[in-house]
């Protein structure tokens, strides 16, 4: 689905927030949104799991209609938001080993019981 204004206010999912702005290339995001080439923003209800920067860039662009630029959105349909968030966010960023370590520690702070899974997922993505 495409939207230019969410039907209800959205916030950033805590897993997505663990990535912060690390490894974001706003010029690429800007070009992708303007050219309607961006990956869909992934939401769980009213929380953005992946695509926070794309959402904010699109909301800041004003289209010919005078409204913010439309952007693709999809509801999360997976079974493990934590591991999918890692996969989705790392795929769209350029993260240094230190950045990945930072993200892993932030995610472990949120989900301490999943420490081993988080470290494994980040290590596999680093390879």
CSV table of C-alpha atoms in Angstrom, one decimal:
chain,number,residue,atom,x,y,z
A,1,UNK,CA,0.0,0.0,0.0
A,2,UNK,CA,1.1,3.6,-0.5
A,3,UNK,CA,0.5,6.5,1.9
A,4,UNK,CA,1.5,10.0,2.3
A,5,UNK,CA,0.0,10.4,5.8
A,6,UNK,CA,-0.3,7.5,8.2
A,7,UNK,CA,-3.9,6.7,9.2
A,8,UNK,CA,-2.8,7.0,12.9
A,9,UNK,CA,0.3,8.5,14.5
A,10,UNK,CA,3.3,6.2,14.2
A,11,UNK,CA,6.4,5.8,16.4
A,12,UNK,CA,9.7,4.0,16.1
A,13,UNK,CA,9.8,0.4,17.3
A,14,UNK,CA,12.4,0.0,20.0
A,15,UNK,CA,14.3,-2.6,17.8
A,16,UNK,CA,14.6,0.0,15.0
A,17,UNK,CA,15.5,2.7,17.5
A,18,UNK,CA,18.5,0.6,18.5
A,19,UNK,CA,20.0,1.3,15.1
A,20,UNK,CA,19.7,5.0,15.5
A,21,UNK,CA,21.0,6.8,12.5
A,22,UNK,CA,24.1,4.6,12.2
A,23,UNK,CA,25.1,3.9,8.6
A,24,UNK,CA,22.3,5.9,7.0
A,25,UNK,CA,22.9,7.5,3.6
A,26,UNK,CA,20.3,10.3,3.4
A,27,UNK,CA,21.2,11.2,-0.1
A,28,UNK,CA,20.4,7.7,-1.3
A,29,UNK,CA,17.2,7.6,0.7
A,30,UNK,CA,16.2,11.0,-0.7
A,31,UNK,CA,16.8,9.8,-4.3
A,32,UNK,CA,14.9,6.5,-3.7
A,33,UNK,CA,11.9,8.2,-2.3
A,34,UNK,CA,11.8,10.9,-5.0
A,35,UNK,CA,12.1,8.2,-7.7
A,36,UNK,CA,9.6,5.9,-6.0
A,37,UNK,CA,12.3,3.2,-5.8
A,38,UNK,CA,12.4,2.8,-2.0
A,39,UNK,CA,11.8,-0.4,-0.1
A,40,UNK,CA,8.5,-0.4,1.8
A,41,UNK,CA,8.4,0.9,5.3
A,42,UNK,CA,7.7,-2.1,7.5
A,43,UNK,CA,5.2,-1.5,10.4
A,44,UNK,CA,3.9,-3.5,13.2
A,45,UNK,CA,0.6,-1.8,14.0
A,46,UNK,CA,1.6,1.8,14.5
A,47,UNK,CA,5.3,1.2,15.1
A,48,UNK,CA,7.9,1.3,12.3
A,49,UNK,CA,10.2,-1.7,12.5
A,50,UNK,CA,12.2,-0.8,9.4
A,51,UNK,CA,12.3,2.4,7.4
A,52,UNK,CA,12.2,5.2,10.0
A,53,UNK,CA,14.6,7.4,7.9
A,54,UNK,CA,12.6,6.7,4.7
A,55,UNK,CA,9.4,7.6,6.6
A,56,UNK,CA,10.9,10.9,7.8
A,57,UNK,CA,12.4,11.8,4.4
A,58,UNK,CA,9.1,11.2,2.6
A,59,UNK,CA,7.1,13.1,5.2
A,60,UNK,CA,9.5,16.1,4.6
A,61,UNK,CA,9.1,16.0,0.8
A,62,UNK,CA,6.2,17.9,-0.6
A,63,UNK,CA,4.7,16.5,-3.8
A,64,UNK,CA,2.8,18.3,-6.6
A,65,UNK,CA,-0.5,17.8,-4.6
A,66,UNK,CA,0.9,20.0,-1.8
A,67,UNK,CA,1.0,16.9,0.5
A,68,UNK,CA,4.0,14.9,1.6
A,69,UNK,CA,5.4,12.4,-1.0
A,70,UNK,CA,3.8,9.0,-1.0
A,71,UNK,CA,5.8,6.1,0.2
A,72,UNK,CA,5.3,2.3,0.2
A,73,UNK,CA,4.2,0.7,3.5
A,74,UNK,CA,3.6,-2.9,4.5
A,75,UNK,CA,2.4,-4.5,7.7
A,76,UNK,CA,5.0,-6.9,9.2
A,77,UNK,CA,4.0,-10.5,8.4
A,78,UNK,CA,7.0,-12.4,9.9
A,79,UNK,CA,7.3,-14.4,13.1
A,80,UNK,CA,10.4,-12.9,14.7
A,81,UNK,CA,10.4,-9.1,14.7
A,82,UNK,CA,13.8,-8.9,16.4
A,83,UNK,CA,15.8,-11.0,13.9
A,84,UNK,CA,13.9,-9.6,11.0
A,85,UNK,CA,14.6,-6.0,12.2
A,86,UNK,CA,18.3,-6.9,12.3
A,87,UNK,CA,18.2,-8.3,8.8
A,88,UNK,CA,16.1,-5.5,7.3
A,89,UNK,CA,18.1,-2.7,8.9
A,90,UNK,CA,21.5,-4.0,8.2
A,91,UNK,CA,20.6,-4.7,4.6
A,92,UNK,CA,19.8,-1.0,4.0
A,93,UNK,CA,22.8,0.5,5.8
A,94,UNK,CA,26.6,0.7,5.6
A,95,UNK,CA,27.7,-0.3,9.1
A,96,UNK,CA,31.2,-0.6,10.4
A,97,UNK,CA,32.1,-3.5,12.8
A,98,UNK,CA,31.9,-0.9,15.6
A,99,UNK,CA,28.5,0.2,14.5
A,100,UNK,CA,27.3,-3.4,14.5
A,101,UNK,CA,28.7,-3.9,18.0
A,102,UNK,CA,26.9,-0.8,19.2
A,103,UNK,CA,23.6,-2.0,17.7
A,104,UNK,CA,24.0,-5.5,19.2
A,105,UNK,CA,24.6,-4.0,22.6
A,106,UNK,CA,21.5,-1.8,22.4
A,107,UNK,CA,19.4,-4.8,21.3
A,108,UNK,CA,20.8,-6.9,24.1
A,109,UNK,CA,19.8,-4.2,26.5
A,110,UNK,CA,16.2,-4.5,25.2
A,111,UNK,CA,16.2,-8.3,25.0
A,112,UNK,CA,18.9,-9.7,27.4
A,113,UNK,CA,17.5,-13.2,27.2
A,114,UNK,CA,18.2,-13.3,23.4
A,115,UNK,CA,21.8,-12.2,23.7
A,116,UNK,CA,23.3,-15.2,21.9
A,117,UNK,CA,20.8,-14.9,19.0
A,118,UNK,CA,21.5,-11.2,18.6
A,119,UNK,CA,25.2,-11.7,18.6
A,120,UNK,CA,24.9,-14.6,16.1
A,121,UNK,CA,22.6,-12.6,13.8
A,122,UNK,CA,24.9,-9.6,13.8
A,123,UNK,CA,28.0,-11.8,13.3
A,124,UNK,CA,26.4,-13.5,10.3
A,125,UNK,CA,25.5,-10.2,8.8
A,126,UNK,CA,29.1,-9.0,9.3
A,127,UNK,CA,30.5,-11.9,7.3
